[in-house]
GROMACS .gro file of C-alpha atoms in nm:
model
  461
    1MET     CA    1 -23.099   4.671  -7.494
    2SER     CA    2 -22.782   4.717  -7.292
    3PHE     CA    3 -22.587   4.464  -7.094
    4PRO     CA    4 -22.482   4.502  -6.731
    5SER     CA    5 -22.107   4.494  -6.720
    6HIS     CA    6 -21.916   4.238  -6.517
    7GLU     CA    7 -21.552   4.294  -6.448
    8THR     CA    8 -21.462   3.950  -6.312
    9PRO     CA    9 -21.262   3.775  -6.583
   10GLY     CA   10 -21.310   3.407  -6.661
   11THR     CA   11 -21.023   3.171  -6.615
   12GLN     CA   12 -20.779   3.139  -6.903
   13ASP     CA   13 -20.886   2.913  -7.187
   14PRO     CA   14 -20.705   2.578  -7.161
   15LEU     CA   15 -20.569   2.424  -7.478
   16ASP     CA   16 -20.801   2.159  -7.620
   17ARG     CA   17 -20.641   1.817  -7.592
   18PRO     CA   18 -20.689   1.556  -7.868
   19ASP     CA   19 -20.896   1.339  -7.635
   20ASP     CA   20 -21.123   1.624  -7.522
   21ILE     CA   21 -21.489   1.583  -7.609
   22VAL     CA   22 -21.604   1.888  -7.801
   23MET     CA   23 -21.949   2.006  -7.904
   24THR     CA   24 -21.941   2.101  -8.273
   25GLY     CA   25 -22.307   2.111  -8.377
   26LEU     CA   26 -22.630   2.254  -8.232
   27GLY     CA   27 -22.993   2.218  -8.341
   28VAL     CA   28 -23.320   2.315  -8.171
   29VAL     CA   29 -23.693   2.340  -8.232
   30THR     CA   30 -23.860   2.515  -7.939
   31PRO     CA   31 -24.152   2.741  -7.849
   32ILE     CA   32 -23.919   3.041  -7.889
   33GLY     CA   33 -23.743   2.944  -8.210
   34GLY     CA   34 -23.715   2.677  -8.475
   35ASP     CA   35 -23.342   2.733  -8.528
   36VAL     CA   36 -23.048   2.813  -8.305
   37GLU     CA   37 -23.008   3.184  -8.384
   38THR     CA   38 -23.378   3.264  -8.348
   39PHE     CA   39 -23.384   3.066  -8.024
   40TRP     CA   40 -23.074   3.242  -7.890
   41SER     CA   41 -23.211   3.587  -7.978
   42ALA     CA   42 -23.535   3.507  -7.796
   43ASN     CA   43 -23.334   3.408  -7.488
   44LEU     CA   44 -23.149   3.740  -7.490
   45GLU     CA   45 -23.463   3.943  -7.555
   46GLY     CA   46 -23.672   3.758  -7.296
   47ARG     CA   47 -23.931   3.660  -7.558
   48SER     CA   48 -24.162   3.395  -7.414
   49GLY     CA   49 -24.314   3.101  -7.601
   50ILE     CA   50 -24.561   3.019  -7.324
   51VAL     CA   51 -24.921   3.078  -7.426
   52LEU     CA   52 -25.272   2.982  -7.323
   53GLU     CA   53 -25.343   2.614  -7.379
   54GLU     CA   54 -25.636   2.639  -7.620
   55ARG     CA   55 -25.598   2.309  -7.805
   56MET     CA   56 -25.790   2.115  -7.541
   57ASP     CA   57 -26.054   2.164  -7.274
   58THR     CA   58 -25.874   2.235  -6.947
   59ARG     CA   59 -26.180   2.351  -6.751
   60GLY     CA   60 -26.184   2.038  -6.537
   61LEU     CA   61 -25.818   2.065  -6.438
   62PRO     CA   62 -25.689   2.244  -6.127
   63CYS     CA   63 -25.406   2.395  -6.332
   64GLY     CA   64 -25.234   2.367  -6.668
   65TRP     CA   65 -25.392   2.656  -6.856
   66THR     CA   66 -25.061   2.748  -7.019
   67ALA     CA   67 -24.806   2.558  -7.227
   68GLY     CA   68 -24.489   2.621  -7.423
   69LEU     CA   69 -24.604   2.556  -7.780
   70ILE     CA   70 -24.401   2.548  -8.100
   71PRO     CA   71 -24.551   2.814  -8.331
   72ASP     CA   72 -24.767   2.683  -8.614
   73ASP     CA   73 -24.544   2.825  -8.887
   74VAL     CA   74 -24.244   2.645  -8.738
   75LYS     CA   75 -24.443   2.322  -8.714
   76ASP     CA   76 -24.547   2.351  -9.077
   77LYS     CA   77 -24.186   2.402  -9.183
   78VAL     CA   78 -24.067   2.105  -8.976
   79ARG     CA   79 -24.338   1.876  -9.115
   80ALA     CA   80 -24.269   1.983  -9.472
   81GLY     CA   81 -23.896   1.928  -9.439
   82HIS     CA   82 -23.878   1.623  -9.216
   83GLY     CA   83 -24.216   1.456  -9.193
   84ALA     CA   84 -24.272   1.111  -9.343
   85PRO     CA   85 -24.546   0.845  -9.348
   86ASP     CA   86 -24.557   0.656  -9.018
   87ARG     CA   87 -24.303   0.892  -8.862
   88SER     CA   88 -24.414   1.018  -8.524
   89TRP     CA   89 -24.409   1.388  -8.443
   90GLY     CA   90 -24.136   1.330  -8.185
   91ASP     CA   91 -23.914   1.162  -8.444
   92THR     CA   92 -23.993   1.436  -8.695
   93LEU     CA   93 -23.878   1.697  -8.445
   94MET     CA   94 -23.557   1.506  -8.378
   95HIS     CA   95 -23.484   1.474  -8.750
   96ALA     CA   96 -23.522   1.850  -8.790
   97CYS     CA   97 -23.284   1.918  -8.502
   98VAL     CA   98 -23.029   1.658  -8.611
   99GLU     CA   99 -23.014   1.808  -8.959
  100GLN     CA  100 -22.951   2.152  -8.807
  101ALA     CA  101 -22.678   2.013  -8.582
  102LEU     CA  102 -22.506   1.826  -8.867
  103ALA     CA  103 -22.508   2.139  -9.082
  104ASP     CA  104 -22.372   2.344  -8.791
  105ALA     CA  105 -22.095   2.088  -8.744
  106ASP     CA  106 -22.017   2.109  -9.117
  107PHE     CA  107 -22.130   1.754  -9.186
  108ALA     CA  108 -22.411   1.855  -9.423
  109GLY     CA  109 -22.344   1.753  -9.781
  110ARG     CA  110 -21.999   1.620  -9.695
  111PRO     CA  111 -21.871   1.263  -9.714
  112PRO     CA  112 -21.925   1.068  -9.390
  113ALA     CA  113 -21.655   1.128  -9.134
  114ASP     CA  114 -21.417   0.846  -9.058
  115GLY     CA  115 -21.439   0.645  -8.741
  116PRO     CA  116 -21.726   0.471  -8.561
  117ALA     CA  117 -22.036   0.677  -8.479
  118ALA     CA  118 -22.287   0.671  -8.194
  119LEU     CA  119 -22.646   0.786  -8.163
  120VAL     CA  120 -22.782   0.857  -7.815
  121TYR     CA  121 -23.139   0.979  -7.794
  122ALA     CA  122 -23.422   1.029  -7.548
  123ARG     CA  123 -23.784   1.081  -7.631
  124VAL     CA  124 -24.127   0.985  -7.514
  125TRP     CA  125 -24.328   0.699  -7.653
  126PRO     CA  126 -24.305   0.687  -8.034
  127GLY     CA  127 -24.682   0.682  -8.083
  128PRO     CA  128 -24.885   0.979  -8.206
  129THR     CA  129 -24.985   1.096  -7.858
  130GLY     CA  130 -24.696   0.977  -7.647
  131SER     CA  131 -24.920   0.995  -7.346
  132PHE     CA  132 -25.251   0.816  -7.340
  133PRO     CA  133 -25.279   0.491  -7.143
  134GLN     CA  134 -25.458   0.314  -7.427
  135ASP     CA  135 -25.136   0.340  -7.633
  136TYR     CA  136 -24.951   0.139  -7.370
  137VAL     CA  137 -25.237  -0.109  -7.335
  138THR     CA  138 -25.238  -0.172  -7.711
  139HIS     CA  139 -24.861  -0.212  -7.712
  140MET     CA  140 -24.853  -0.452  -7.419
  141ALA     CA  141 -25.139  -0.660  -7.561
  142ASP     CA  142 -24.951  -0.696  -7.890
  143LEU     CA  143 -24.637  -0.807  -7.705
  144ALA     CA  144 -24.835  -1.063  -7.508
  145ASP     CA  145 -24.993  -1.205  -7.826
  146ARG     CA  146 -24.654  -1.231  -7.989
  147TYR     CA  147 -24.500  -1.405  -7.689
  148ASP     CA  148 -24.789  -1.654  -7.671
  149ALA     CA  149 -24.740  -1.735  -8.037
  150VAL     CA  150 -24.360  -1.758  -8.074
  151GLY     CA  151 -24.203  -1.694  -7.734
  152ASN     CA  152 -23.852  -1.549  -7.752
  153ASP     CA  153 -23.749  -1.729  -8.071
  154PRO     CA  154 -23.589  -1.455  -8.286
  155VAL     CA  155 -23.668  -1.633  -8.612
  156GLY     CA  156 -24.029  -1.674  -8.506
  157VAL     CA  157 -24.053  -1.308  -8.408
  158LEU     CA  158 -23.917  -1.200  -8.747
  159GLU     CA  159 -24.157  -1.428  -8.931
  160ARG     CA  160 -24.447  -1.289  -8.731
  161LEU     CA  161 -24.348  -0.931  -8.804
  162ARG     CA  162 -24.257  -0.982  -9.170
  163GLY     CA  163 -24.501  -0.808  -9.397
  164ARG     CA  164 -24.710  -0.681  -9.109
  165HIS     CA  165 -24.785  -0.310  -9.075
  166LEU     CA  166 -24.760  -0.205  -8.712
  167SER     CA  167 -24.936   0.101  -8.584
  168LEU     CA  168 -24.719   0.356  -8.409
  169GLU     CA  169 -24.885   0.261  -8.080
  170THR     CA  170 -24.752  -0.096  -8.102
  171GLN     CA  171 -24.401  -0.044  -8.238
  172ASP     CA  172 -24.124  -0.147  -7.999
  173LEU     CA  173 -23.881   0.099  -8.151
  174SER     CA  174 -23.907   0.368  -8.413
  175ALA     CA  175 -23.704   0.375  -8.733
  176PHE     CA  176 -23.506   0.673  -8.602
  177PRO     CA  177 -23.171   0.493  -8.546
  178ARG     CA  178 -23.178   0.333  -8.891
  179GLU     CA  179 -23.266   0.663  -9.056
  180ILE     CA  180 -22.981   0.844  -8.881
  181ALA     CA  181 -22.739   0.569  -8.983
  182GLU     CA  182 -22.851   0.614  -9.345
  183ARG     CA  183 -22.809   0.991  -9.312
  184LEU     CA  184 -22.455   0.954  -9.177
  185GLY     CA  185 -22.368   0.685  -9.428
  186THR     CA  186 -22.229   0.454  -9.163
  187ALA     CA  187 -22.340   0.208  -8.900
  188VAL     CA  188 -22.412   0.368  -8.564
  189LEU     CA  189 -22.407   0.242  -8.208
  190PRO     CA  190 -22.761   0.336  -8.096
  191VAL     CA  191 -22.856   0.401  -7.734
  192ARG     CA  192 -23.202   0.509  -7.625
  193LEU     CA  193 -23.236   0.649  -7.273
  194GLU     CA  194 -23.532   0.686  -7.042
  195ALA     CA  195 -23.440   0.905  -6.747
  196THR     CA  196 -23.738   1.140  -6.727
  197CYS     CA  197 -23.643   1.507  -6.710
  198SER     CA  198 -23.273   1.436  -6.663
  199GLY     CA  199 -23.267   1.225  -6.982
  200GLY     CA  200 -23.121   1.489  -7.212
  201LEU     CA  201 -22.819   1.562  -6.995
  202ARG     CA  202 -22.773   1.190  -6.932
  203ALA     CA  203 -22.778   1.133  -7.309
  204ILE     CA  204 -22.493   1.384  -7.348
  205ALA     CA  205 -22.302   1.210  -7.070
  206GLU     CA  206 -22.355   0.869  -7.230
  207ALA     CA  207 -22.236   0.996  -7.568
  208ALA     CA  208 -21.929   1.152  -7.404
  209ARG     CA  209 -21.862   0.822  -7.224
  210LEU     CA  210 -21.870   0.632  -7.554
  211LEU     CA  211 -21.629   0.885  -7.703
  212ARG     CA  212 -21.397   0.875  -7.401
  213SER     CA  213 -21.386   0.494  -7.411
  214GLY     CA  214 -21.305   0.484  -7.782
  215ARG     CA  215 -21.631   0.310  -7.876
  216ALA     CA  216 -21.707   0.602  -8.108
  217GLU     CA  217 -21.524   0.906  -8.245
  218TYR     CA  218 -21.830   1.120  -8.302
  219ALA     CA  219 -22.185   1.108  -8.175
  220VAL     CA  220 -22.527   1.254  -8.244
  221VAL     CA  221 -22.733   1.330  -7.934
  222SER     CA  222 -23.102   1.413  -7.962
  223ALA     CA  223 -23.412   1.442  -7.746
  224ALA     CA  224 -23.771   1.541  -7.811
  225VAL     CA  225 -24.098   1.567  -7.623
  226SER     CA  226 -24.453   1.641  -7.734
  227ARG     CA  227 -24.704   1.519  -7.483
  228ASN     CA  228 -24.948   1.800  -7.418
  229THR     CA  229 -25.272   1.608  -7.369
  230PRO     CA  230 -25.548   1.619  -7.107
  231TYR     CA  231 -25.410   1.294  -6.969
  232VAL     CA  232 -25.062   1.438  -6.910
  233LEU     CA  233 -25.198   1.764  -6.773
  234SER     CA  234 -25.417   1.572  -6.529
  235GLN     CA  235 -25.118   1.361  -6.419
  236TYR     CA  236 -24.904   1.664  -6.339
  237GLY     CA  237 -25.210   1.842  -6.203
  238GLN     CA  238 -25.267   1.567  -5.947
  239LEU     CA  239 -24.906   1.609  -5.838
  240MET     CA  240 -24.974   1.981  -5.796
  241ALA     CA  241 -24.667   2.044  -6.010
  242LEU     CA  242 -24.818   2.268  -6.279
  243SER     CA  243 -24.835   2.645  -6.268
  244ARG     CA  244 -25.157   2.789  -6.130
  245TRP     CA  245 -25.073   3.138  -6.253
  246LYS     CA  246 -25.375   3.312  -6.406
  247GLY     CA  247 -25.214   3.633  -6.525
  248ASP     CA  248 -25.010   3.698  -6.841
  249PRO     CA  249 -24.924   3.351  -6.981
  250GLY     CA  250 -24.571   3.467  -7.055
  251GLN     CA  251 -24.518   3.507  -6.679
  252ALA     CA  252 -24.646   3.161  -6.585
  253SER     CA  253 -24.298   3.009  -6.548
  254MET     CA  254 -24.094   3.213  -6.301
  255PRO     CA  255 -23.794   3.020  -6.166
  256PHE     CA  256 -23.652   3.148  -5.836
  257ASP     CA  257 -23.930   3.410  -5.804
  258ARG     CA  258 -24.122   3.425  -5.477
  259ARG     CA  259 -24.454   3.420  -5.673
  260ARG     CA  260 -24.384   3.093  -5.858
  261THR     CA  261 -24.671   2.844  -5.851
  262GLY     CA  262 -24.542   2.553  -6.061
  263MET     CA  263 -24.395   2.449  -6.391
  264VAL     CA  264 -24.526   2.480  -6.746
  265ILE     CA  265 -24.482   2.184  -6.980
  266ASN     CA  266 -24.379   2.231  -7.342
  267GLU     CA  267 -24.311   2.061  -7.672
  268SER     CA  268 -23.954   2.091  -7.796
  269ALA     CA  269 -23.651   1.909  -7.930
  270GLY     CA  270 -23.277   1.950  -7.951
  271ALA     CA  271 -22.974   1.784  -8.102
  272LEU     CA  272 -22.597   1.808  -8.059
  273VAL     CA  273 -22.294   1.673  -8.241
  274LEU     CA  274 -22.010   1.563  -8.014
  275GLU     CA  275 -21.663   1.455  -8.127
  276THR     CA  276 -21.320   1.392  -7.990
  277ALA     CA  277 -21.108   1.702  -8.051
  278ALA     CA  278 -20.873   1.490  -8.260
  279HIS     CA  279 -21.156   1.372  -8.486
  280ALA     CA  280 -21.287   1.727  -8.528
  281ALA     CA  281 -20.939   1.855  -8.614
  282ARG     CA  282 -20.886   1.581  -8.875
  283ARG     CA  283 -21.184   1.707  -9.069
  284GLY     CA  284 -21.094   2.073  -9.026
  285MET     CA  285 -21.337   2.164  -8.748
  286THR     CA  286 -21.120   2.374  -8.518
  287ARG     CA  287 -21.378   2.603  -8.356
  288PRO     CA  288 -21.619   2.404  -8.139
  289HIS     CA  289 -21.895   2.551  -7.925
  290ALA     CA  290 -21.790   2.389  -7.598
  291VAL     CA  291 -21.578   2.124  -7.432
  292ILE     CA  292 -21.746   1.861  -7.215
  293GLY     CA  293 -21.556   1.896  -6.890
  294GLY     CA  294 -21.713   1.635  -6.666
  295TRP     CA  295 -22.042   1.510  -6.527
  296GLY     CA  296 -22.211   1.365  -6.224
  297LEU     CA  297 -22.508   1.125  -6.228
  298ALA     CA  298 -22.713   0.969  -5.950
  299VAL     CA  299 -23.039   0.790  -5.881
  300ASP     CA  300 -23.199   0.835  -5.539
  301THR     CA  301 -23.469   0.607  -5.398
  302ALA     CA  302 -23.576   0.834  -5.113
  303HIS     CA  303 -23.875   0.992  -5.292
  304MET     CA  304 -24.038   0.955  -5.631
  305THR     CA  305 -24.084   1.326  -5.703
  306ALA     CA  306 -23.918   1.536  -5.431
  307PRO     CA  307 -23.552   1.629  -5.492
  308ARG     CA  308 -23.296   1.628  -5.212
  309VAL     CA  309 -23.033   1.892  -5.147
  310GLU     CA  310 -22.761   1.638  -5.072
  311MET     CA  311 -22.817   1.452  -5.400
  312ILE     CA  312 -22.803   1.769  -5.608
  313GLU     CA  313 -22.488   1.874  -5.424
  314ARG     CA  314 -22.341   1.528  -5.487
  315VAL     CA  315 -22.382   1.534  -5.866
  316MET     CA  316 -22.253   1.891  -5.892
  317ARG     CA  317 -21.941   1.809  -5.693
  318THR     CA  318 -21.891   1.493  -5.896
  319ALA     CA  319 -21.916   1.692  -6.220
  320LEU     CA  320 -21.654   1.937  -6.095
  321ALA     CA  321 -21.422   1.659  -5.980
  322ASP     CA  322 -21.461   1.469  -6.308
  323ALA     CA  323 -21.363   1.787  -6.491
  324GLY     CA  324 -21.067   1.852  -6.262
  325ALA     CA  325 -21.230   2.181  -6.165
  326GLU     CA  326 -21.300   2.370  -5.844
  327PRO     CA  327 -21.614   2.565  -5.753
  328ASP     CA  328 -21.419   2.887  -5.806
  329ASP     CA  329 -21.374   2.795  -6.173
  330VAL     CA  330 -21.748   2.820  -6.246
  331ASP     CA  331 -21.868   3.154  -6.384
  332SER     CA  332 -22.232   3.074  -6.459
  333VAL     CA  333 -22.498   2.818  -6.369
  334ASN     CA  334 -22.752   2.698  -6.624
  335ALA     CA  335 -23.014   2.590  -6.372
  336HIS     CA  336 -23.278   2.320  -6.389
  337GLY     CA  337 -23.508   2.599  -6.267
  338THR     CA  338 -23.852   2.443  -6.308
  339SER     CA  339 -24.047   2.716  -6.125
  340THR     CA  340 -24.194   2.476  -5.869
  341ARG     CA  341 -24.191   2.575  -5.504
  342LEU     CA  342 -23.985   2.275  -5.396
  343ASN     CA  343 -23.746   2.223  -5.689
  344ASP     CA  344 -23.618   2.579  -5.708
  345VAL     CA  345 -23.543   2.620  -5.340
  346THR     CA  346 -23.386   2.273  -5.321
  347GLU     CA  347 -23.159   2.341  -5.618
  348ALA     CA  348 -23.070   2.683  -5.476
  349ARG     CA  349 -22.977   2.538  -5.137
  350ALA     CA  350 -22.753   2.281  -5.303
  351LEU     CA  351 -22.587   2.556  -5.508
  352HIS     CA  352 -22.515   2.747  -5.187
  353GLN     CA  353 -22.367   2.431  -5.037
  354VAL     CA  354 -22.124   2.403  -5.329
  355PHE     CA  355 -22.044   2.768  -5.402
  356GLY     CA  356 -22.105   2.940  -5.069
  357GLU     CA  357 -22.070   3.317  -5.078
  358ARG     CA  358 -21.978   3.306  -5.447
  359MET     CA  359 -22.348   3.256  -5.530
  360ALA     CA  360 -22.375   3.633  -5.499
  361GLU     CA  361 -22.155   3.671  -5.809
  362ILE     CA  362 -22.240   3.361  -6.016
  363ASP     CA  363 -22.481   3.462  -6.292
  364THR     CA  364 -22.762   3.209  -6.325
  365CYS     CA  365 -22.995   3.155  -6.616
  366ALA     CA  366 -23.314   2.947  -6.630
  367VAL     CA  367 -23.426   2.877  -6.986
  368LYS     CA  368 -23.758   2.724  -6.874
  369SER     CA  369 -23.872   3.075  -6.779
  370LEU     CA  370 -23.933   3.132  -7.153
  371THR     CA  371 -23.986   2.785  -7.297
  372GLY     CA  372 -24.148   2.586  -7.020
  373HIS     CA  373 -24.026   2.238  -6.928
  374GLY     CA  374 -23.955   1.995  -7.214
  375SER     CA  375 -23.866   1.690  -7.005
  376ALA     CA  376 -23.560   1.515  -7.156
  377ALA     CA  377 -23.543   1.766  -7.441
  378SER     CA  378 -23.471   2.044  -7.192
  379GLY     CA  379 -23.131   1.902  -7.105
  380VAL     CA  380 -23.020   1.913  -7.468
  381VAL     CA  381 -23.180   2.249  -7.550
  382GLU     CA  382 -23.042   2.415  -7.237
  383SER     CA  383 -22.696   2.269  -7.299
  384ALA     CA  384 -22.703   2.452  -7.632
  385VAL     CA  385 -22.764   2.772  -7.434
  386ALA     CA  386 -22.471   2.687  -7.207
  387ALA     CA  387 -22.248   2.642  -7.512
  388LEU     CA  388 -22.357   2.974  -7.664
  389THR     CA  389 -22.300   3.145  -7.330
  390LEU     CA  390 -21.940   3.021  -7.338
  391CYS     CA  391 -21.876   3.120  -7.698
  392ARG     CA  392 -22.042   3.459  -7.693
  393GLY     CA  393 -21.981   3.569  -7.337
  394VAL     CA  394 -22.345   3.644  -7.259
  395VAL     CA  395 -22.560   3.502  -6.980
  396PRO     CA  396 -22.929   3.517  -7.080
  397PRO     CA  397 -23.171   3.692  -6.844
  398VAL     CA  398 -23.453   3.544  -6.640
  399VAL     CA  399 -23.712   3.809  -6.721
  400THR     CA  400 -23.991   3.648  -6.518
  401CYS     CA  401 -23.793   3.663  -6.193
  402THR     CA  402 -23.898   4.016  -6.098
  403GLU     CA  403 -23.941   3.936  -5.729
  404PRO     CA  404 -23.644   3.712  -5.641
  405ASP     CA  405 -23.718   3.466  -5.364
  406PRO     CA  406 -23.484   3.535  -5.070
  407ALA     CA  407 -23.516   3.167  -4.978
  408CYS     CA  408 -23.334   3.090  -5.304
  409GLY     CA  409 -23.072   3.364  -5.308
  410VAL     CA  410 -22.982   3.302  -5.673
  411LYS     CA  411 -22.833   3.582  -5.884
  412THR     CA  412 -23.045   3.637  -6.194
  413SER     CA  413 -23.078   3.943  -6.416
  414LEU     CA  414 -23.367   4.102  -6.604
  415THR     CA  415 -23.132   4.187  -6.891
  416PRO     CA  416 -22.850   3.990  -7.057
  417VAL     CA  417 -22.519   3.998  -6.871
  418ARG     CA  418 -22.211   4.028  -7.090
  419ARG     CA  419 -21.905   3.883  -6.918
  420PRO     CA  420 -21.620   3.641  -6.986
  421VAL     CA  421 -21.747   3.290  -6.916
  422ALA     CA  422 -21.492   3.010  -6.900
  423ALA     CA  423 -21.710   2.741  -6.737
  424VAL     CA  424 -22.085   2.676  -6.705
  425LEU     CA  425 -22.241   2.420  -6.471
  426LYS     CA  426 -22.563   2.270  -6.610
  427ASN     CA  427 -22.820   2.090  -6.392
  428SER     CA  428 -23.108   1.856  -6.483
  429PHE     CA  429 -23.321   1.652  -6.244
  430GLY     CA  430 -23.621   1.427  -6.290
  431PHE     CA  431 -23.895   1.225  -6.130
  432GLY     CA  432 -23.788   0.885  -6.004
  433GLY     CA  433 -23.491   1.035  -5.821
  434GLN     CA  434 -23.287   1.113  -6.134
  435TYR     CA  435 -23.005   1.367  -6.097
  436ALA     CA  436 -22.752   1.494  -6.352
  437SER     CA  437 -22.501   1.777  -6.362
  438MET     CA  438 -22.240   1.862  -6.625
  439LEU     CA  439 -21.958   2.112  -6.653
  440PHE     CA  440 -21.900   2.277  -6.991
  441ARG     CA  441 -21.590   2.483  -7.056
  442ARG     CA  442 -21.493   2.730  -7.323
  443PRO     CA  443 -21.274   2.590  -7.603
  444ALA     CA  444 -20.933   2.734  -7.678
  445THR     CA  445 -21.076   2.869  -8.005
  446PRO     CA  446 -21.450   2.916  -7.951
  447ARG     CA  447 -21.699   2.924  -8.238
  448GLN     CA  448 -21.771   3.276  -8.354
  449ALA     CA  449 -22.126   3.399  -8.399
  450PRO     CA  450 -22.246   3.417  -8.761
  451GLU     CA  451 -22.252   3.763  -8.914
  452ARG     CA  452 -22.632   3.790  -8.880
  453ALA     CA  453 -22.609   3.724  -8.507
  454ARG     CA  454 -22.320   3.965  -8.461
  455THR     CA  455 -22.520   4.232  -8.642
  456HIS     CA  456 -22.841   4.184  -8.442
  457GLU     CA  457 -22.710   4.075  -8.103
  458PRO     CA  458 -22.738   4.350  -7.843
  459ARG     CA  459 -22.416   4.523  -7.748
  460PRO     CA  460 -22.312   4.703  -7.432
  461ALA     CA  461 -22.428   5.062  -7.405
   0.00000   0.00000   0.00000
């Protein structure tokens, strides 16, 4: 496979400042790879993880015949390495990703780093399904019984819970924060976020905020989703949000293509390690994957599910301003790109508002074209792609966009584009009027690809 050449150079790498927030560790478990290098190779090769949904009866649904599913061999490996009694599948996925990210950041097997730590995570309900209404009913009934018995008295609550085995459906919180604190060997400041499909990017922003404010010197960010059930498919089906494509399953998610019919949901997880540059340098980590430049967040009450151009434009401009950057500094966009009729054209119009004629030269990637949509996990997983794009100077293709929609006018490629990339703008939006955008920039000394990746990664013809 050859790369199209691109002669436009990226802006010069700025020197990393001690108070910069750097990304030093990546971990993923996705439908196209259970580790970062496999996942990255699949992105470059256009290898889809979207398959027919054969685990449940979908005959009564108007759509939802496809899904992005983690391969069985990857699931088996994750369960064997990170499963535990009473640990939900979502938590198991996050543990697997966190361990990858810690190893990538050179934390694995080393003494705990100095300084306070933070954990920011986003994932669906901790129960085994994460989706069915009876889980919520059971949980709320248990809370009501507890309140009737002891009210808000903390001692009474502890006495009531002591020695009692709670089902996963009725647990208020999982053991995930405690387990990560034990893994790091230090107390952590835990933050759990619920921000629908923008949750992953918001989790990164919250971790960066804690680092900027001095509340922590390093942070673990993680997100996971596994909610492929008839109940969830029927919910999205009623919204007419799911793909109605009946051809090759691998083509079901086609962001910015005129034929797109809706999104494909997936199961996936990701994790990142963020640090201040000073903290990373103290422990000898001098080659991060990316620098967090700035971010923009917003919540809009105009509509529960329909995005608005002006809100997307607002968070993108805020991200640029927070990073001290201009639109001309951006070389690539890592799009939200859900493959729905409304989302794609709305995001594209906002991009044109910000970048104008430069949209003709800004290379755009849309990871959901291969993985499907992983809700909050997508923001973390796709940020890993943004970081690798910066380090390795390659923008992944969007192989399902074979008939670009002129109403979008977004520049995608059917093959990887090798070019200098100094800054990537990443977008994530969600139901409930949630908007997030973040600018990532290339470090002064970017992380080099491991030898295996350098050997197998396609090179220009």
